[in-house]
Tab-separated table of N, CA and C in Angstrom:
chain	number	residue	atom	x	y	z
U	115	TYR	N	-23.292	-25.421	-20.442
U	115	TYR	CA	-24.441	-26.299	-20.606
U	115	TYR	C	-24.995	-26.137	-22.012
U	116	CYS	N	-25.845	-27.047	-22.401
U	116	CYS	CA	-26.493	-27.016	-23.715
U	116	CYS	C	-27.996	-27.178	-23.532
U	117	VAL	N	-28.741	-26.707	-24.509
U	117	VAL	CA	-30.186	-26.848	-24.494
U	117	VAL	C	-30.617	-27.448	-25.828
U	118	GLU	N	-31.468	-28.470	-25.749
U	118	GLU	CA	-32.043	-29.057	-26.959
U	118	GLU	C	-33.398	-28.414	-27.204
U	119	PHE	N	-33.636	-28.055	-28.469
U	119	PHE	CA	-34.905	-27.474	-28.893
U	119	PHE	C	-35.422	-28.241	-30.098
U	120	LYS	N	-36.741	-28.263	-30.249
U	120	LYS	CA	-37.364	-28.795	-31.467
U	120	LYS	C	-37.836	-27.602	-32.274
U	121	THR	N	-37.365	-27.473	-33.507
U	121	THR	CA	-37.773	-26.340	-34.340
U	121	THR	C	-39.241	-26.514	-34.735
U	122	GLU	N	-39.989	-25.461	-34.542
U	122	GLU	CA	-41.418	-25.468	-34.861
U	122	GLU	C	-41.679	-24.786	-36.197
U	123	SER	N	-41.001	-23.672	-36.439
U	123	SER	CA	-41.192	-22.938	-37.688
U	123	SER	C	-39.912	-22.194	-38.026
U	124	LEU	N	-39.753	-21.860	-39.300
U	124	LEU	CA	-38.641	-21.013	-39.718
U	124	LEU	C	-39.020	-20.310	-41.003
U	125	SER	N	-38.430	-19.131	-41.195
U	125	SER	CA	-38.759	-18.331	-42.373
U	125	SER	C	-38.085	-18.905	-43.612
U	126	HIS	N	-38.657	-18.624	-44.772
U	126	HIS	CA	-38.091	-19.134	-46.017
U	126	HIS	C	-36.752	-18.473	-46.335
U	127	TYR	N	-36.420	-17.375	-45.658
U	127	TYR	CA	-35.147	-16.695	-45.894
U	127	TYR	C	-33.948	-17.560	-45.489
U	128	CYS	N	-34.158	-18.503	-44.593
U	128	CYS	CA	-33.050	-19.387	-44.194
U	128	CYS	C	-32.578	-20.226	-45.388
U	129	ALA	N	-33.515	-20.741	-46.157
U	129	ALA	CA	-33.179	-21.583	-47.304
U	129	ALA	C	-32.535	-20.795	-48.437
U	130	LEU	N	-32.730	-19.491	-48.466
U	130	LEU	CA	-32.180	-18.653	-49.531
U	130	LEU	C	-30.748	-18.208	-49.261
U	131	GLU	N	-30.248	-18.450	-48.060
U	131	GLU	CA	-28.911	-17.997	-47.667
U	131	GLU	C	-27.847	-18.779	-48.439
U	132	ASN	N	-26.949	-18.059	-49.130
U	132	ASN	CA	-25.905	-18.761	-49.889
U	132	ASN	C	-24.506	-18.222	-49.655
U	133	ARG	N	-24.326	-17.312	-48.701
U	133	ARG	CA	-22.974	-16.855	-48.385
U	133	ARG	C	-22.218	-18.026	-47.755
U	134	PRO	N	-20.941	-18.200	-48.114
U	134	PRO	CA	-20.196	-19.385	-47.664
U	134	PRO	C	-20.232	-19.629	-46.158
U	135	TYR	N	-20.086	-18.593	-45.348
U	135	TYR	CA	-20.045	-18.788	-43.898
U	135	TYR	C	-21.430	-18.988	-43.284
U	136	ALA	N	-22.463	-18.816	-44.068
U	136	ALA	CA	-23.823	-18.879	-43.536
U	136	ALA	C	-24.673	-19.965	-44.190
U	137	ARG	N	-24.062	-20.839	-44.953
U	137	ARG	CA	-24.835	-21.889	-45.644
U	137	ARG	C	-25.524	-22.855	-44.687
U	138	TRP	N	-25.055	-22.908	-43.440
U	138	TRP	CA	-25.680	-23.788	-42.459
U	138	TRP	C	-27.166	-23.497	-42.306
U	139	MET	N	-27.564	-22.265	-42.601
U	139	MET	CA	-28.974	-21.896	-42.455
U	139	MET	C	-29.858	-22.693	-43.408
U	140	GLN	N	-29.307	-23.105	-44.538
U	140	GLN	CA	-30.072	-23.873	-45.527
U	140	GLN	C	-30.497	-25.242	-44.989
U	141	TYR	N	-29.805	-25.726	-43.960
U	141	TYR	CA	-30.057	-27.074	-43.457
U	141	TYR	C	-31.049	-27.117	-42.301
U	142	LEU	N	-31.511	-25.972	-41.869
U	142	LEU	CA	-32.515	-25.939	-40.806
U	142	LEU	C	-33.837	-26.481	-41.350
U	143	ARG	N	-34.523	-27.277	-40.548
U	143	ARG	CA	-35.799	-27.857	-40.952
U	143	ARG	C	-36.781	-27.840	-39.790
U	144	GLU	N	-38.045	-27.644	-40.103
U	144	GLU	CA	-39.079	-27.734	-39.090
U	144	GLU	C	-39.136	-29.164	-38.571
U	145	GLY	N	-39.300	-29.300	-37.263
U	145	GLY	CA	-39.415	-30.616	-36.648
U	145	GLY	C	-38.093	-31.239	-36.238
U	146	HIS	N	-36.963	-30.651	-36.642
U	146	HIS	CA	-35.661	-31.188	-36.262
U	146	HIS	C	-35.299	-30.749	-34.852
U	147	THR	N	-34.506	-31.569	-34.187
U	147	THR	CA	-33.951	-31.214	-32.888
U	147	THR	C	-32.602	-30.549	-33.111
U	148	VAL	N	-32.411	-29.406	-32.462
U	148	VAL	CA	-31.130	-28.711	-32.530
U	148	VAL	C	-30.579	-28.599	-31.111
U	149	CYS	N	-29.275	-28.492	-31.018
U	149	CYS	CA	-28.590	-28.404	-29.741
U	149	CYS	C	-27.835	-27.078	-29.707
U	150	VAL	N	-28.058	-26.293	-28.647
U	150	VAL	CA	-27.462	-24.961	-28.562
U	150	VAL	C	-26.630	-24.871	-27.278
U	151	ALA	N	-25.348	-24.514	-27.430
U	151	ALA	CA	-24.442	-24.401	-26.288
U	151	ALA	C	-24.466	-22.995	-25.710
U	152	CYS	N	-24.387	-22.914	-24.398
U	152	CYS	CA	-24.278	-21.632	-23.702
U	152	CYS	C	-22.853	-21.518	-23.174
U	153	GLN	N	-22.107	-20.573	-23.735
U	153	GLN	CA	-20.704	-20.376	-23.383
U	153	GLN	C	-20.426	-18.885	-23.272
U	154	PRO	N	-19.346	-18.509	-22.558
U	154	PRO	CA	-18.928	-17.104	-22.595
U	154	PRO	C	-18.563	-16.740	-24.034
U	155	PRO	N	-18.749	-15.533	-24.479
U	155	PRO	CA	-19.227	-14.365	-23.739
U	155	PRO	C	-20.749	-14.234	-23.692
U	156	ALA	N	-21.507	-15.149	-24.303
U	156	ALA	CA	-22.969	-15.037	-24.256
U	156	ALA	C	-23.517	-15.325	-22.860
U	157	MET	N	-22.770	-16.076	-22.067
U	157	MET	CA	-23.218	-16.437	-20.724
U	157	MET	C	-23.088	-15.241	-19.780
U	158	ASN	N	-24.179	-14.932	-19.080
U	158	ASN	CA	-24.176	-13.851	-18.104
U	158	ASN	C	-23.279	-14.242	-16.932
U	159	THR	N	-22.351	-13.372	-16.563
U	159	THR	CA	-21.389	-13.709	-15.515
U	159	THR	C	-22.043	-13.840	-14.136
U	160	ASP	N	-23.176	-13.167	-13.909
U	160	ASP	CA	-23.851	-13.257	-12.612
U	160	ASP	C	-24.747	-14.484	-12.507
U	161	THR	N	-25.536	-14.718	-13.546
U	161	THR	CA	-26.513	-15.817	-13.496
U	161	THR	C	-25.989	-17.118	-14.084
U	162	HIS	N	-24.914	-17.029	-14.851
U	162	HIS	CA	-24.361	-18.203	-15.559
U	162	HIS	C	-25.390	-18.828	-16.496
U	163	ARG	N	-26.211	-17.975	-17.104
U	163	ARG	CA	-27.217	-18.420	-18.063
U	163	ARG	C	-27.087	-17.596	-19.334
U	164	CYS	N	-27.609	-18.125	-20.416
U	164	CYS	CA	-27.662	-17.405	-21.683
U	164	CYS	C	-29.077	-16.901	-21.901
U	165	SER	N	-29.193	-15.673	-22.382
U	165	SER	CA	-30.483	-15.096	-22.695
U	165	SER	C	-31.147	-15.930	-23.788
U	166	GLY	N	-32.421	-16.254	-23.591
U	166	GLY	CA	-33.148	-17.011	-24.605
U	166	GLY	C	-33.038	-18.511	-24.462
U	167	ASP	N	-32.452	-18.999	-23.365
U	167	ASP	CA	-32.287	-20.453	-23.222
U	167	ASP	C	-33.559	-21.156	-22.772
U	168	GLY	N	-34.623	-20.395	-22.508
U	168	GLY	CA	-35.891	-20.999	-22.109
U	168	GLY	C	-35.854	-21.574	-20.711
U	169	HIS	N	-35.036	-20.988	-19.835
U	169	HIS	CA	-34.814	-21.522	-18.488
U	169	HIS	C	-36.107	-21.859	-17.750
U	170	ASN	N	-37.061	-20.962	-17.759
U	170	ASN	CA	-38.317	-21.198	-17.036
U	170	ASN	C	-39.453	-21.639	-17.953
U	171	ALA	N	-39.108	-22.062	-19.150
U	171	ALA	CA	-40.140	-22.460	-20.115
U	171	ALA	C	-40.393	-23.963	-20.031
U	172	ASP	N	-41.668	-24.327	-20.023
U	172	ASP	CA	-41.973	-25.747	-20.103
U	172	ASP	C	-41.958	-26.173	-21.566
U	173	GLY	N	-42.115	-27.441	-21.806
U	173	GLY	CA	-42.014	-27.965	-23.164
U	173	GLY	C	-43.056	-27.452	-24.134
U	174	GLY	N	-44.132	-26.854	-23.615
U	174	GLY	CA	-45.176	-26.379	-24.502
U	174	GLY	C	-45.027	-24.935	-24.929
U	175	LYS	N	-44.101	-24.202	-24.314
U	175	LYS	CA	-43.963	-22.776	-24.609
U	175	LYS	C	-43.165	-22.580	-25.891
U	176	ILE	N	-43.697	-21.758	-26.781
U	176	ILE	CA	-43.014	-21.466	-28.042
U	176	ILE	C	-42.069	-20.285	-27.828
U	177	LEU	N	-40.808	-20.485	-28.161
U	177	LEU	CA	-39.773	-19.470	-28.017
U	177	LEU	C	-39.296	-19.037	-29.391
U	178	HIS	N	-38.845	-17.804	-29.497
U	178	HIS	CA	-38.393	-17.260	-30.778
U	178	HIS	C	-36.874	-17.266	-30.867
U	179	TRP	N	-36.340	-17.490	-32.078
U	179	TRP	CA	-34.901	-17.433	-32.327
U	179	TRP	C	-34.653	-16.640	-33.602
U	180	GLU	N	-33.426	-16.157	-33.733
U	180	GLU	CA	-33.003	-15.410	-34.919
U	180	GLU	C	-31.542	-15.749	-35.196
U	181	ALA	N	-31.215	-15.977	-36.453
U	181	ALA	CA	-29.842	-16.320	-36.838
U	181	ALA	C	-28.968	-15.068	-36.869
U	182	VAL	N	-27.768	-15.188	-36.328
U	182	VAL	CA	-26.807	-14.093	-36.400
U	182	VAL	C	-26.341	-13.972	-37.847
U	183	GLY	N	-26.273	-12.760	-38.344
U	183	GLY	CA	-25.803	-12.540	-39.703
U	183	GLY	C	-26.897	-12.504	-40.752
U	184	ASN	N	-28.104	-12.924	-40.380
U	184	ASN	CA	-29.238	-12.861	-41.296
U	184	ASN	C	-30.499	-12.768	-40.438
U	185	SER	N	-30.871	-11.560	-40.064
U	185	SER	CA	-32.005	-11.372	-39.158
U	185	SER	C	-33.328	-11.819	-39.778
U	186	ARG	N	-33.352	-12.036	-41.090
U	186	ARG	CA	-34.577	-12.526	-41.731
U	186	ARG	C	-34.703	-14.040	-41.620
U	187	CYS	N	-33.613	-14.718	-41.236
U	187	CYS	CA	-33.673	-16.163	-40.947
U	187	CYS	C	-34.014	-16.281	-39.465
U	188	GLN	N	-35.282	-16.569	-39.216
U	188	GLN	CA	-35.775	-16.632	-37.845
U	188	GLN	C	-36.910	-17.626	-37.769
U	189	GLY	N	-37.292	-17.940	-36.537
U	189	GLY	CA	-38.389	-18.881	-36.376
U	189	GLY	C	-38.717	-19.113	-34.921
U	190	THR	N	-39.355	-20.246	-34.666
U	190	THR	CA	-39.747	-20.611	-33.307
U	190	THR	C	-39.276	-22.024	-33.009
U	191	TRP	N	-39.121	-22.285	-31.716
U	191	TRP	CA	-38.768	-23.622	-31.257
U	191	TRP	C	-39.314	-23.838	-29.865
U	192	LYS	N	-39.348	-25.108	-29.443
U	192	LYS	CA	-39.780	-25.466	-28.100
U	192	LYS	C	-38.614	-26.168	-27.412
U	193	LYS	N	-38.420	-25.817	-26.150
U	193	LYS	CA	-37.350	-26.437	-25.372
U	193	LYS	C	-37.696	-27.890	-25.084
U	194	ILE	N	-36.728	-28.769	-25.319
U	194	ILE	CA	-36.891	-30.183	-24.974
U	194	ILE	C	-36.281	-30.443	-23.601
U	195	ARG	N	-34.995	-30.078	-23.454
U	195	ARG	CA	-34.321	-30.299	-22.175
U	195	ARG	C	-33.004	-29.549	-22.141
U	196	GLN	N	-32.505	-29.347	-20.922
U	196	GLN	CA	-31.182	-28.753	-20.728
U	196	GLN	C	-30.219	-29.868	-20.356
U	197	LEU	N	-29.032	-29.816	-20.925
U	197	LEU	CA	-27.998	-30.817	-20.656
U	197	LEU	C	-26.814	-30.133	-19.978
U	198	GLU	N	-26.443	-30.600	-18.806
U	198	GLU	CA	-25.278	-30.010	-18.134
U	198	GLU	C	-23.996	-30.387	-18.865
U	199	GLN	N	-23.939	-31.590	-19.401
U	199	GLN	CA	-22.808	-32.028	-20.217
U	199	GLN	C	-23.218	-31.900	-21.680
U	200	CYS	N	-22.501	-31.081	-22.419
U	200	CYS	CA	-22.855	-30.879	-23.829
U	200	CYS	C	-22.409	-32.076	-24.659
U	201	LEU	N	-23.367	-32.752	-25.209
U	201	LEU	CA	-23.096	-33.888	-26.088
U	201	LEU	C	-23.740	-33.642	-27.441
U	202	CYS	N	-23.590	-32.420	-27.926
U	202	CYS	CA	-24.234	-32.037	-29.178
U	202	CYS	C	-23.550	-32.726	-30.357
U	203	PRO	N	-24.343	-33.203	-31.313
U	203	PRO	CA	-23.753	-33.753	-32.541
U	203	PRO	C	-23.135	-32.618	-33.378
U	204	LEU	N	-22.292	-32.969	-34.316
U	204	LEU	CA	-21.641	-31.945	-35.138
U	204	LEU	C	-22.646	-31.198	-36.006
U	205	VAL	N	-23.672	-31.862	-36.477
U	205	VAL	CA	-24.685	-31.192	-37.278
U	205	VAL	C	-25.813	-30.730	-36.363
U	206	HIS	N	-26.469	-29.655	-36.745
U	206	HIS	CA	-27.584	-29.080	-35.978
U	206	HIS	C	-27.145	-28.656	-34.573
U	207	SER	N	-25.914	-28.159	-34.458
U	207	SER	CA	-25.405	-27.648	-33.198
U	207	SER	C	-25.079	-26.164	-33.359
U	208	PHE	N	-25.464	-25.384	-32.361
U	208	PHE	CA	-25.310	-23.937	-32.439
U	208	PHE	C	-24.822	-23.382	-31.112
U	209	ILE	N	-24.523	-22.098	-31.068
U	209	ILE	CA	-24.049	-21.431	-29.866
U	209	ILE	C	-24.895	-20.180	-29.656
U	210	PHE	N	-25.330	-19.949	-28.403
U	210	PHE	CA	-26.027	-18.706	-28.082
U	210	PHE	C	-25.067	-17.533	-28.275
U	211	THR	N	-25.590	-16.400	-28.737
U	211	THR	CA	-24.759	-15.202	-28.882
U	211	THR	C	-25.366	-14.048	-28.112
């Protein structure tokens, strides 16, 4: 499954990232919708959920995220909806870890 979030805030460290494999962090923007896929091995084998997916969060709850590989690139987002069929666009698509 996938979860759509609206980014609320992000640290300025995301824009400073210039390592080739991590340049995607430069494209994060406040107010953008991002799509995050929940797949193994991040998916819990018992619950079939990913930690941090906002399962019990309503649209008003602010959730925290952190980029893998740059713990200073972090921020907040609000859950928009969960999608059983992942139809994430190629840009602004991520995977839970």
